[in-house]
Amino acid sequence: MPHKIRLTDSFPPVLMLLAALLAGGLNVFAFAPFYVWPLALVSLAVLFALWQSAIALRQAMLIGFSWGMGLFLAGASWLYVALHVYGNMPAPLAALCIFLFCCYLSLYPALACLVAYKFRSRARSTSRPMLALLLIMPACFVATEYLRGWVVTGFPWLITGYSQTPGGWLAAPLAGYAPILGALGISWLLALTAAVLVLLIKALAEPTVFGGRIFAPSVLVVLVWAVGAALAHISWSAPSGQPLSVALVQGNIDQQLKWREDQRAATLDNYFELAQNATARLIVLPETALPVFLDEIPADYLAALKQRAEKNGGDLIMGVPIAQRGHVNEAAYTYVNSAISMGISPPQRYDKVHLVAFGEFIPPLFSWAYNWLNIPLAGFTPGPQTQAPMRVSGHSVAVNICYEDTFGYEIARPLPEAELLINIANMAWYGHSLAAAQHVQFSQMRALETSRWMLRSTNTGVTAAINERGEIVKSLPQFVRGVLIVEAIPRQGATPYVRWREGPVLLGLVIALLASWCMRRQNATK
């Protein structure tokens, strides 16, 4: 009699999908502004336990997909604000776009569960579920997190390792690994810990199967966390001079008003007044602070800003869009999202390299989106991959613009030459959502990885100064107009992460997956 295919053979029970969805949503609370990092372990442990309970390939894949949907619908749906509220996209279409985008992001944890299941199916048949869970699933999960931060320009938002940055009521021991392994390496350690937690629970339920075999992995995880806490006390860089007074300007211009011609003069006056009242040696204005192209700014306005910086004995850095003639066709213009400097140092410029899809450029396959979006300056050209740090106010400063600080390997590029990191951003696009708090957490990780101060000047917040240990030293409240004055400490030296970036972690992932493949082949021949 032929075997009848049951629905549960191909699709997981509804409760399993719901549990995965809720576990993914729970993970959002591990990140800023909540900083409840143990929830990342709980979320991953639920995902891994459900994955190990899967009885079919499709079941494993849908568990990963549901977990991803919970995470991204709860943690990244703030993109709806940019599309609908400020981009004027019709609400149903904006909601559909965000849903489809979250579906795309959820394919990565789905892929992790799918590939891990393929490896596990062989190991499971030879009574090696413990090795499968410890070796395969964490490696697959972290490998797909890496891919998510790289494919189609990358979207490394809510990478699990970011949950270990300082903040909240409970210290995060694994933050000590950031200067060595970066955010991706911390993700792996969290995933490994979650796998051990699952095995501990299984050991209590099935002591005859797991019993004493869980002892060694448990001891290893305890050592990993203890070493992480010890590493947090190591100084990976040293001061390279006296503290530098920095003024971080927050203009608080509503995004609905920012690009209106009748508000242009008021915006120019707003930033001029804030800059004139800043007495620090380095004054920093946010991304596209002035809503006009550089060549449209009155010459006397720029001269007055330069004079203010010179009077302070330093420089001013300002975000501004620039229109420049093409090299081949002088009648054609390209547009760059830039930061320029003026003051006692020679004029310098940084052009944003990593542009935001749909915000700063439209991928060719989606050119139709122009018909539905009203986003000013959505046709930027990326700057050169390699740009020298600015030499301002007597120090070497590496500038990055907005979204760029979510890419650790790019922030590390101008180091160890750069003594300070500066991020200028305009988070007004996302309103009163989680986006701004999550973004400042990524800056915290960059400070940890590079052992440098990260200074953030934003339009509506979070404007903050972060020290080399990833701690927020001072910040302004969101949606207020003001200037944050801070004494930043320039630093020198190169952390292991700056030297090798993701190299050691990627090598480890390749070794783990190769070992899993060899184990699978060995089992297949038995």
Short mmCIF file of C-alpha atoms in Angstrom, two decimals:
data_model
loop_
_atom_site.label_atom_id
_atom_site.label_comp_id
_atom_site.label_asym_id
_atom_site.label_seq_id
_atom_site.Cartn_x
_atom_site.Cartn_y
_atom_site.Cartn_z
CA MET A 1 0.00 0.00 0.00
CA PRO A 2 1.57 3.32 -1.01
CA HIS A 3 2.61 5.71 1.73
CA LYS A 4 0.20 8.60 2.15
CA ILE A 5 1.82 12.02 2.45
CA ARG A 6 0.48 13.80 5.49
CA LEU A 7 0.32 17.57 5.76
CA THR A 8 2.55 17.51 8.83
CA ASP A 9 5.26 15.75 6.84
CA SER A 10 5.70 18.84 4.66
CA PHE A 11 4.65 21.69 6.93
CA PRO A 12 5.41 22.24 10.61
CA PRO A 13 2.55 22.38 13.08
CA VAL A 14 1.09 25.83 13.54
CA LEU A 15 2.35 25.99 17.12
CA MET A 16 5.93 25.42 16.00
CA LEU A 17 5.68 28.24 13.49
CA LEU A 18 4.09 30.50 16.08
CA ALA A 19 6.81 29.69 18.62
CA ALA A 20 9.51 30.53 16.05
CA LEU A 21 7.73 33.78 15.13
CA LEU A 22 7.45 34.86 18.78
CA ALA A 23 11.06 33.89 19.49
CA GLY A 24 12.23 36.06 16.59
CA GLY A 25 10.14 38.99 17.83
CA LEU A 26 11.49 38.49 21.35
CA ASN A 27 15.01 38.95 20.01
CA VAL A 28 14.30 42.62 19.26
CA PHE A 29 14.33 43.34 23.01
CA ALA A 30 17.97 42.18 23.19
CA PHE A 31 18.94 45.29 21.18
CA ALA A 32 18.75 49.01 21.89
CA PRO A 33 16.90 50.78 23.35
CA PHE A 34 16.06 47.81 25.61
CA TYR A 35 19.52 46.18 25.92
CA VAL A 36 18.12 42.97 27.52
CA TRP A 37 20.84 40.86 25.89
CA PRO A 38 19.96 37.50 27.59
CA LEU A 39 16.85 37.46 25.40
CA ALA A 40 19.12 36.91 22.40
CA LEU A 41 20.18 33.61 23.96
CA VAL A 42 16.59 32.66 24.70
CA SER A 43 15.53 33.50 21.15
CA LEU A 44 18.35 31.51 19.55
CA ALA A 45 17.82 28.58 21.91
CA VAL A 46 14.16 28.37 20.88
CA LEU A 47 15.14 28.54 17.21
CA PHE A 48 17.76 25.79 17.59
CA ALA A 49 15.44 23.56 19.62
CA LEU A 50 12.69 23.87 17.02
CA TRP A 51 15.19 23.22 14.24
CA GLN A 52 16.42 20.04 15.93
CA SER A 53 12.82 18.88 16.33
CA ALA A 54 12.10 19.28 12.61
CA ILE A 55 11.26 16.02 10.85
CA ALA A 56 11.51 17.28 7.27
CA LEU A 57 13.66 19.65 5.25
CA ARG A 58 10.77 21.98 4.46
CA GLN A 59 9.80 22.02 8.10
CA ALA A 60 13.28 23.15 9.15
CA MET A 61 13.30 25.86 6.49
CA LEU A 62 9.89 27.25 7.52
CA ILE A 63 10.95 27.36 11.15
CA GLY A 64 13.91 29.56 10.21
CA PHE A 65 11.72 31.71 7.97
CA SER A 66 9.14 32.24 10.74
CA TRP A 67 11.85 33.18 13.22
CA GLY A 68 13.21 35.73 10.74
CA MET A 69 9.77 37.20 10.12
CA GLY A 70 9.31 37.72 13.85
CA LEU A 71 12.67 39.48 14.13
CA PHE A 72 12.41 41.75 11.11
CA LEU A 73 8.72 42.61 11.27
CA ALA A 74 9.21 43.71 14.88
CA GLY A 75 12.69 45.16 14.52
CA ALA A 76 12.98 46.66 11.02
CA SER A 77 9.46 47.62 9.96
CA TRP A 78 10.29 51.26 10.78
CA LEU A 79 11.25 51.49 7.10
CA TYR A 80 7.51 51.94 6.54
CA VAL A 81 7.81 55.45 8.03
CA ALA A 82 10.36 56.48 5.39
CA LEU A 83 8.35 55.02 2.52
CA HIS A 84 4.87 56.19 3.50
CA VAL A 85 5.12 59.16 5.86
CA TYR A 86 8.06 60.92 4.20
CA GLY A 87 8.29 59.16 0.83
CA ASN A 88 4.54 59.59 0.17
CA MET A 89 4.14 56.00 -1.00
CA PRO A 90 0.51 54.83 -0.63
CA ALA A 91 0.06 53.04 2.70
CA PRO A 92 -1.01 49.64 1.27
CA LEU A 93 1.91 49.61 -1.17
CA ALA A 94 4.38 50.72 1.52
CA ALA A 95 3.12 47.97 3.85
CA LEU A 96 3.44 45.42 1.05
CA CYS A 97 7.01 46.56 0.28
CA ILE A 98 8.03 46.24 3.93
CA PHE A 99 6.39 42.81 4.19
CA LEU A 100 8.23 41.60 1.08
CA PHE A 101 11.50 43.09 2.35
CA CYS A 102 11.09 41.23 5.65
CA CYS A 103 10.34 38.07 3.67
CA TYR A 104 13.61 38.55 1.82
CA LEU A 105 15.56 39.06 5.05
CA SER A 106 13.90 35.98 6.56
CA LEU A 107 15.29 33.83 3.77
CA TYR A 108 18.69 33.98 5.50
CA PRO A 109 17.72 32.22 8.75
CA ALA A 110 15.60 29.90 6.59
CA LEU A 111 18.70 29.08 4.55
CA ALA A 112 20.67 28.47 7.76
CA CYS A 113 18.09 25.96 8.99
CA LEU A 114 17.84 24.32 5.58
CA VAL A 115 21.59 23.78 5.15
CA ALA A 116 22.05 22.74 8.78
CA TYR A 117 19.25 20.19 8.40
CA LYS A 118 20.96 18.66 5.38
CA PHE A 119 24.11 18.17 7.45
CA ARG A 120 22.18 17.10 10.53
CA SER A 121 20.14 14.43 8.78
CA ARG A 122 23.25 12.28 8.37
CA ALA A 123 24.62 13.00 11.82
CA ARG A 124 21.27 12.28 13.41
CA SER A 125 21.13 8.79 11.93
CA THR A 126 24.42 7.93 13.58
CA SER A 127 23.55 9.16 17.07
CA ARG A 128 25.51 12.41 16.85
CA PRO A 129 22.81 15.02 17.55
CA MET A 130 25.01 16.82 20.08
CA LEU A 131 27.84 17.38 17.62
CA ALA A 132 25.36 18.42 14.95
CA LEU A 133 23.81 21.07 17.20
CA LEU A 134 27.13 22.43 18.48
CA LEU A 135 29.03 22.43 15.22
CA ILE A 136 26.56 22.80 12.37
CA MET A 137 23.68 25.04 13.41
CA PRO A 138 25.70 27.92 14.96
CA ALA A 139 28.07 27.95 11.98
CA CYS A 140 25.22 27.99 9.45
CA PHE A 141 23.38 30.70 11.37
CA VAL A 142 26.43 33.00 11.54
CA ALA A 143 27.38 32.30 7.92
CA THR A 144 23.96 33.51 6.77
CA GLU A 145 24.22 36.59 9.00
CA TYR A 146 27.43 37.38 7.15
CA LEU A 147 25.73 36.85 3.79
CA ARG A 148 22.86 39.13 4.79
CA GLY A 149 25.39 41.90 5.41
CA TRP A 150 26.99 41.43 2.00
CA VAL A 151 24.47 40.30 -0.67
CA VAL A 152 22.81 43.08 -2.73
CA THR A 153 24.90 45.79 -0.99
CA GLY A 154 24.02 44.18 2.37
CA PHE A 155 21.65 44.85 5.25
CA PRO A 156 23.53 43.89 8.43
CA TRP A 157 20.85 45.35 10.71
CA LEU A 158 20.14 43.40 13.93
CA ILE A 159 23.13 41.08 13.60
CA THR A 160 22.94 39.09 16.85
CA GLY A 161 26.39 40.14 18.08
CA TYR A 162 25.29 43.76 18.45
CA SER A 163 23.23 42.76 21.47
CA GLN A 164 26.45 42.59 23.51
CA THR A 165 27.24 46.31 23.41
CA PRO A 166 27.24 48.19 26.74
CA GLY A 167 23.89 49.50 27.95
CA GLY A 168 20.99 48.59 30.17
CA TRP A 169 21.13 47.14 33.63
CA LEU A 170 23.21 44.04 32.92
CA ALA A 171 26.82 44.02 31.72
CA ALA A 172 27.45 42.12 28.47
CA PRO A 173 30.54 39.90 28.98
CA LEU A 174 31.05 38.97 25.34
CA ALA A 175 31.66 42.63 24.42
CA GLY A 176 35.28 41.95 25.33
CA TYR A 177 35.66 39.93 22.13
CA ALA A 178 34.65 42.83 19.85
CA PRO A 179 38.21 44.19 19.37
CA ILE A 180 39.30 40.67 18.35
CA LEU A 181 36.41 39.01 16.52
CA GLY A 182 33.99 41.85 15.79
CA ALA A 183 30.20 41.64 15.86
CA LEU A 184 30.12 38.52 13.70
CA GLY A 185 32.42 36.60 16.04
CA ILE A 186 30.25 37.56 19.00
CA SER A 187 27.23 36.24 17.09
CA TRP A 188 28.98 32.89 16.82
CA LEU A 189 29.75 32.75 20.54
CA LEU A 190 26.13 33.60 21.35
CA ALA A 191 24.90 30.92 18.95
CA LEU A 192 27.25 28.36 20.47
CA THR A 193 26.02 29.26 23.95
CA ALA A 194 22.39 28.92 22.84
CA ALA A 195 23.18 25.47 21.42
CA VAL A 196 24.68 24.39 24.75
CA LEU A 197 21.58 25.66 26.57
CA VAL A 198 19.42 23.46 24.34
CA LEU A 199 21.64 20.48 25.09
CA LEU A 200 21.48 21.13 28.83
CA ILE A 201 17.70 21.03 28.67
CA LYS A 202 17.85 17.84 26.63
CA ALA A 203 20.29 16.35 29.13
CA LEU A 204 17.77 16.91 31.91
CA ALA A 205 15.04 15.30 29.82
CA GLU A 206 17.16 12.43 28.47
CA PRO A 207 20.05 11.85 30.89
CA THR A 208 20.83 8.42 29.46
CA VAL A 209 21.39 9.86 25.96
CA PHE A 210 23.31 13.03 26.77
CA GLY A 211 24.36 12.53 30.38
CA GLY A 212 27.99 13.42 31.04
CA ARG A 213 28.70 14.29 27.42
CA ILE A 214 27.31 17.77 27.97
CA PHE A 215 29.91 18.52 30.67
CA ALA A 216 32.78 19.48 28.33
CA PRO A 217 30.75 21.87 26.13
CA SER A 218 29.29 23.51 29.23
CA VAL A 219 32.72 24.10 30.74
CA LEU A 220 33.94 25.48 27.42
CA VAL A 221 31.09 27.99 27.25
CA VAL A 222 31.68 29.11 30.83
CA LEU A 223 35.35 29.69 29.98
CA VAL A 224 34.41 31.63 26.84
CA TRP A 225 32.21 33.98 28.83
CA ALA A 226 34.77 34.35 31.63
CA VAL A 227 37.51 35.20 29.14
CA GLY A 228 35.20 37.73 27.47
CA ALA A 229 34.67 39.49 30.81
CA ALA A 230 38.44 39.56 31.36
CA LEU A 231 39.13 40.90 27.86
CA ALA A 232 36.88 43.88 28.57
CA HIS A 233 39.59 45.22 30.90
CA ILE A 234 42.29 45.27 28.20
CA SER A 235 43.12 48.61 26.56
CA TRP A 236 43.66 47.97 22.85
CA SER A 237 44.69 51.55 22.08
CA ALA A 238 46.43 54.44 23.80
CA PRO A 239 45.74 58.18 23.91
CA SER A 240 47.53 60.02 21.10
CA GLY A 241 47.21 63.51 22.52
CA GLN A 242 45.25 65.78 24.79
CA PRO A 243 41.44 65.63 24.81
CA LEU A 244 39.84 67.48 21.92
CA SER A 245 36.80 69.65 22.52
CA VAL A 246 34.08 68.72 20.03
CA ALA A 247 30.66 70.30 19.44
CA LEU A 248 28.11 67.88 17.97
CA VAL A 249 25.21 69.84 16.48
CA GLN A 250 21.63 68.57 16.39
CA GLY A 251 19.41 70.90 14.35
CA ASN A 252 16.13 69.00 14.81
CA ILE A 253 14.68 69.86 11.40
CA ASP A 254 11.46 67.98 10.67
CA GLN A 255 11.84 65.82 7.58
CA GLN A 256 8.56 67.17 6.18
CA LEU A 257 10.11 70.66 6.19
CA LYS A 258 13.74 69.88 5.41
CA TRP A 259 13.58 70.13 1.61
CA ARG A 260 10.85 72.76 1.27
CA GLU A 261 12.14 75.87 -0.46
CA ASP A 262 10.14 78.17 1.82
CA GLN A 263 11.96 76.63 4.82
CA ARG A 264 15.46 76.77 3.35
CA ALA A 265 16.41 80.14 4.87
CA ALA A 266 15.15 79.07 8.30
CA THR A 267 17.22 75.88 8.14
CA LEU A 268 20.36 77.80 7.15
CA ASP A 269 19.78 80.26 9.99
CA ASN A 270 19.18 77.42 12.45
CA TYR A 271 22.50 75.71 11.80
CA PHE A 272 24.36 79.00 11.53
CA GLU A 273 23.19 80.06 14.98
CA LEU A 274 24.07 76.69 16.53
CA ALA A 275 27.54 76.72 14.94
CA GLN A 276 28.20 80.32 15.98
CA ASN A 277 27.42 79.46 19.62
CA ALA A 278 29.77 76.45 19.62
CA THR A 279 33.19 77.19 21.08
CA ALA A 280 34.79 73.76 20.60
CA ARG A 281 37.89 73.23 18.45
CA LEU A 282 35.97 70.83 16.22
CA ILE A 283 32.36 71.55 15.24
CA VAL A 284 30.37 68.79 13.53
CA LEU A 285 27.09 69.30 11.65
CA PRO A 286 24.94 66.31 10.59
CA GLU A 287 24.38 64.61 7.23
CA THR A 288 22.94 66.96 4.57
CA ALA A 289 22.63 69.56 7.31
CA LEU A 290 22.03 72.26 4.71
CA PRO A 291 19.29 71.22 2.25
CA VAL A 292 21.03 72.70 -0.79
CA PHE A 293 23.93 71.71 -3.00
CA LEU A 294 27.31 73.04 -1.97
CA ASP A 295 27.55 75.44 -4.92
CA GLU A 296 24.16 76.92 -3.96
CA ILE A 297 25.23 77.95 -0.45
CA PRO A 298 25.95 81.69 -0.27
CA ALA A 299 29.69 82.39 -0.20
CA ASP A 300 29.40 84.75 2.77
CA TYR A 301 27.56 82.01 4.72
CA LEU A 302 30.42 79.55 4.21
CA ALA A 303 32.97 82.26 4.98
CA ALA A 304 31.26 83.02 8.29
CA LEU A 305 31.26 79.32 9.27
CA LYS A 306 34.95 79.08 8.39
CA GLN A 307 35.67 82.19 10.43
CA ARG A 308 33.85 80.71 13.43
CA ALA A 309 35.99 77.55 13.24
CA GLU A 310 39.20 79.58 12.86
CA LYS A 311 38.27 81.73 15.85
CA ASN A 312 37.98 78.51 17.90
CA GLY A 313 41.44 77.48 16.71
CA GLY A 314 40.07 74.47 14.83
CA ASP A 315 37.77 73.23 12.09
CA LEU A 316 34.17 72.52 11.16
CA ILE A 317 32.86 69.39 9.43
CA MET A 318 29.50 69.60 7.69
CA GLY A 319 27.35 67.19 5.70
CA VAL A 320 26.22 68.55 2.33
CA PRO A 321 25.18 67.16 -1.07
CA ILE A 322 27.50 68.04 -3.95
CA ALA A 323 26.71 68.22 -7.68
CA GLN A 324 29.75 67.67 -9.87
CA ARG A 325 30.28 67.55 -13.61
CA GLY A 326 30.92 64.19 -15.21
CA HIS A 327 34.45 63.28 -16.32
CA VAL A 328 33.33 62.13 -19.77
CA ASN A 329 30.35 64.37 -20.41
CA GLU A 330 30.71 67.78 -18.77
CA ALA A 331 27.06 68.53 -19.42
CA ALA A 332 26.05 65.62 -17.19
CA TYR A 333 26.13 65.86 -13.41
CA THR A 334 26.67 63.27 -10.71
CA TYR A 335 25.58 63.77 -7.13
CA VAL A 336 27.44 62.69 -4.00
CA ASN A 337 26.49 62.66 -0.33
CA SER A 338 29.51 64.33 1.22
CA ALA A 339 31.13 65.79 4.29
CA ILE A 340 33.39 68.82 3.88
CA SER A 341 35.74 70.58 6.30
CA MET A 342 36.70 74.22 6.72
CA GLY A 343 38.79 76.13 9.24
CA ILE A 344 42.48 76.30 10.06
CA SER A 345 43.23 73.10 8.12
CA PRO A 346 43.15 72.85 4.31
CA PRO A 347 39.65 72.10 2.93
CA GLN A 348 38.95 68.36 2.76
CA ARG A 349 36.08 66.17 1.65
CA TYR A 350 34.66 62.70 2.18
CA ASP A 351 32.13 61.17 -0.24
CA LYS A 352 29.80 58.48 1.08
CA VAL A 353 30.75 55.05 -0.28
CA HIS A 354 28.00 52.68 0.89
CA LEU A 355 24.70 54.05 -0.32
CA VAL A 356 21.28 52.99 0.93
CA ALA A 357 19.18 51.16 -1.65
CA PHE A 358 15.90 52.99 -2.39
CA GLY A 359 16.96 55.87 -0.14
CA GLU A 360 20.05 57.11 -2.01
CA PHE A 361 19.90 55.05 -5.18
CA ILE A 362 17.33 52.88 -6.92
CA PRO A 363 18.57 49.49 -8.17
CA PRO A 364 18.10 49.27 -11.96
CA LEU A 365 15.49 46.50 -11.69
CA PHE A 366 13.37 48.74 -9.46
CA SER A 367 13.44 51.98 -11.47
CA TRP A 368 9.62 51.86 -11.46
CA ALA A 369 9.79 52.78 -7.77
CA TYR A 370 10.47 56.39 -8.77
CA ASN A 371 6.79 56.56 -9.76
CA TRP A 372 5.73 55.89 -6.17
CA LEU A 373 8.46 57.51 -4.09
CA ASN A 374 9.09 61.18 -3.39
CA ILE A 375 12.52 60.99 -1.80
CA PRO A 376 14.81 63.96 -2.49
CA LEU A 377 18.25 63.13 -3.88
CA ALA A 378 17.59 59.42 -4.46
CA GLY A 379 20.17 59.31 -7.26
CA PHE A 380 23.53 59.57 -5.50
CA THR A 381 26.80 58.17 -6.87
CA PRO A 382 29.08 56.30 -4.41
CA GLY A 383 32.45 57.79 -3.53
CA PRO A 384 35.84 56.08 -3.94
CA GLN A 385 36.36 52.91 -1.88
CA THR A 386 39.58 54.25 -0.35
CA GLN A 387 39.62 57.79 1.04
CA ALA A 388 42.18 59.22 3.42
CA PRO A 389 41.03 60.39 6.85
CA MET A 390 40.59 64.13 7.31
CA ARG A 391 43.32 66.00 9.13
CA VAL A 392 41.38 68.54 11.22
CA SER A 393 42.00 70.36 14.50
CA GLY A 394 45.41 68.69 14.72
CA HIS A 395 44.11 65.12 14.52
CA SER A 396 43.31 62.43 11.96
CA VAL A 397 39.56 61.87 11.78
CA ALA A 398 37.69 59.19 9.78
CA VAL A 399 34.21 60.35 8.74
CA ASN A 400 31.40 57.97 7.85
CA ILE A 401 27.88 58.92 6.85
CA CYS A 402 24.72 57.44 8.38
CA TYR A 403 24.19 53.79 7.35
CA GLU A 404 27.92 53.23 6.72
CA ASP A 405 28.67 52.52 10.36
CA THR A 406 26.73 49.25 10.15
CA PHE A 407 29.63 47.82 8.11
CA GLY A 408 32.52 47.10 10.47
CA TYR A 409 35.06 46.20 7.80
CA GLU A 410 34.47 49.56 6.07
CA ILE A 411 34.85 51.58 9.27
CA ALA A 412 38.15 49.76 9.95
CA ARG A 413 39.50 50.64 6.50
CA PRO A 414 41.09 54.05 7.42
CA LEU A 415 42.60 52.69 10.62
CA PRO A 416 44.99 52.69 12.43
CA GLU A 417 45.78 56.13 10.95
CA ALA A 418 42.51 57.67 12.16
CA GLU A 419 42.48 58.75 15.80
CA LEU A 420 38.75 59.51 16.01
CA LEU A 421 35.62 58.27 14.22
CA ILE A 422 32.79 60.61 13.27
CA ASN A 423 29.35 59.55 12.07
CA ILE A 424 26.97 62.15 10.65
CA ALA A 425 23.39 61.05 10.04
CA ASN A 426 19.81 62.13 9.41
CA MET A 427 17.51 59.68 11.18
CA ALA A 428 14.49 61.99 10.84
CA TRP A 429 13.38 59.70 8.00
CA TYR A 430 12.25 57.11 10.55
CA GLY A 431 10.34 59.25 13.01
CA HIS A 432 9.73 58.04 16.57
CA SER A 433 10.74 54.44 15.86
CA LEU A 434 13.41 52.02 17.05
CA ALA A 435 15.70 52.93 14.15
CA ALA A 436 17.69 55.72 15.84
CA ALA A 437 18.35 53.74 19.04
CA GLN A 438 19.36 50.67 17.05
CA HIS A 439 21.66 52.79 14.91
CA VAL A 440 23.55 54.24 17.85
CA GLN A 441 24.11 50.68 19.09
CA PHE A 442 25.91 49.86 15.85
CA SER A 443 28.15 52.88 16.45
CA GLN A 444 28.89 51.45 19.90
CA MET A 445 30.07 48.21 18.28
CA ARG A 446 32.30 50.12 15.83
CA ALA A 447 33.90 51.95 18.77
CA LEU A 448 34.53 48.62 20.50
CA GLU A 449 35.97 46.95 17.40
CA THR A 450 38.38 49.79 16.64
CA SER A 451 39.06 51.00 20.19
CA ARG A 452 38.28 54.54 19.07
CA TRP A 453 35.85 57.23 20.15
CA MET A 454 32.83 57.48 17.86
CA LEU A 455 31.26 60.94 17.70
CA ARG A 456 27.75 61.15 16.23
CA SER A 457 26.11 64.33 14.96
CA THR A 458 22.53 63.75 13.78
CA ASN A 459 19.59 65.88 12.72
CA THR A 460 17.06 64.56 15.24
CA GLY A 461 19.11 62.07 17.32
CA VAL A 462 20.71 60.11 18.67
CA THR A 463 23.55 62.66 18.85
CA ALA A 464 26.13 61.09 21.16
CA ALA A 465 29.76 60.64 22.14
CA ILE A 466 30.86 57.01 22.55
CA ASN A 467 34.22 56.11 24.08
CA GLU A 468 36.61 53.37 23.00
CA ARG A 469 34.85 50.86 25.28
CA GLY A 470 31.56 51.36 23.47
CA GLU A 471 30.01 53.33 26.33
CA ILE A 472 27.78 56.31 25.61
CA VAL A 473 29.56 59.09 27.50
CA LYS A 474 27.13 61.90 26.68
CA SER A 475 24.09 62.27 24.46
CA LEU A 476 21.31 64.68 23.59
CA PRO A 477 17.64 63.74 23.88
CA GLN A 478 16.00 62.97 20.56
CA PHE A 479 13.93 65.62 18.76
CA VAL A 480 15.45 68.60 20.55
CA ARG A 481 17.58 71.38 19.11
CA GLY A 482 20.98 71.69 20.74
CA VAL A 483 24.73 71.26 20.78
CA LEU A 484 26.53 68.48 22.64
CA ILE A 485 29.96 69.54 23.92
CA VAL A 486 32.34 66.72 24.76
CA GLU A 487 36.06 66.25 25.44
CA ALA A 488 36.97 63.38 23.11
CA ILE A 489 40.24 61.51 23.51
CA PRO A 490 42.11 60.79 20.26
CA ARG A 491 43.65 57.31 20.31
CA GLN A 492 46.26 55.31 18.40
CA GLY A 493 46.97 51.62 17.87
CA ALA A 494 45.35 48.79 15.96
CA THR A 495 43.09 46.12 17.46
CA PRO A 496 43.22 42.57 16.06
CA TYR A 497 39.88 43.28 14.37
CA VAL A 498 41.30 46.33 12.59
CA ARG A 499 44.16 44.19 11.26
CA TRP A 500 42.18 41.09 10.24
CA ARG A 501 38.53 42.20 10.28
CA GLU A 502 36.20 39.23 9.63
CA GLY A 503 39.03 37.01 8.34
CA PRO A 504 39.46 34.77 11.43
CA VAL A 505 35.70 34.29 11.84
CA LEU A 506 35.19 33.42 8.18
CA LEU A 507 38.08 30.98 8.33
CA GLY A 508 36.52 29.38 11.40
CA LEU A 509 33.16 29.08 9.65
CA VAL A 510 34.77 27.41 6.65
CA ILE A 511 36.57 24.94 8.92
CA ALA A 512 33.38 24.17 10.87
CA LEU A 513 31.34 23.61 7.72
CA LEU A 514 34.08 21.52 6.11
CA ALA A 515 34.29 19.41 9.25
CA SER A 516 30.52 18.97 9.13
CA TRP A 517 30.69 17.96 5.47
CA CYS A 518 33.47 15.45 6.17
CA MET A 519 31.43 14.01 9.03
CA ARG A 520 28.45 13.73 6.71
CA ARG A 521 30.51 11.93 4.07
CA GLN A 522 31.96 9.59 6.67
CA ASN A 523 28.51 8.73 7.97
CA ALA A 524 27.24 8.16 4.44
CA THR A 525 29.83 5.43 3.88
CA LYS A 526 28.90 3.50 7.01
#
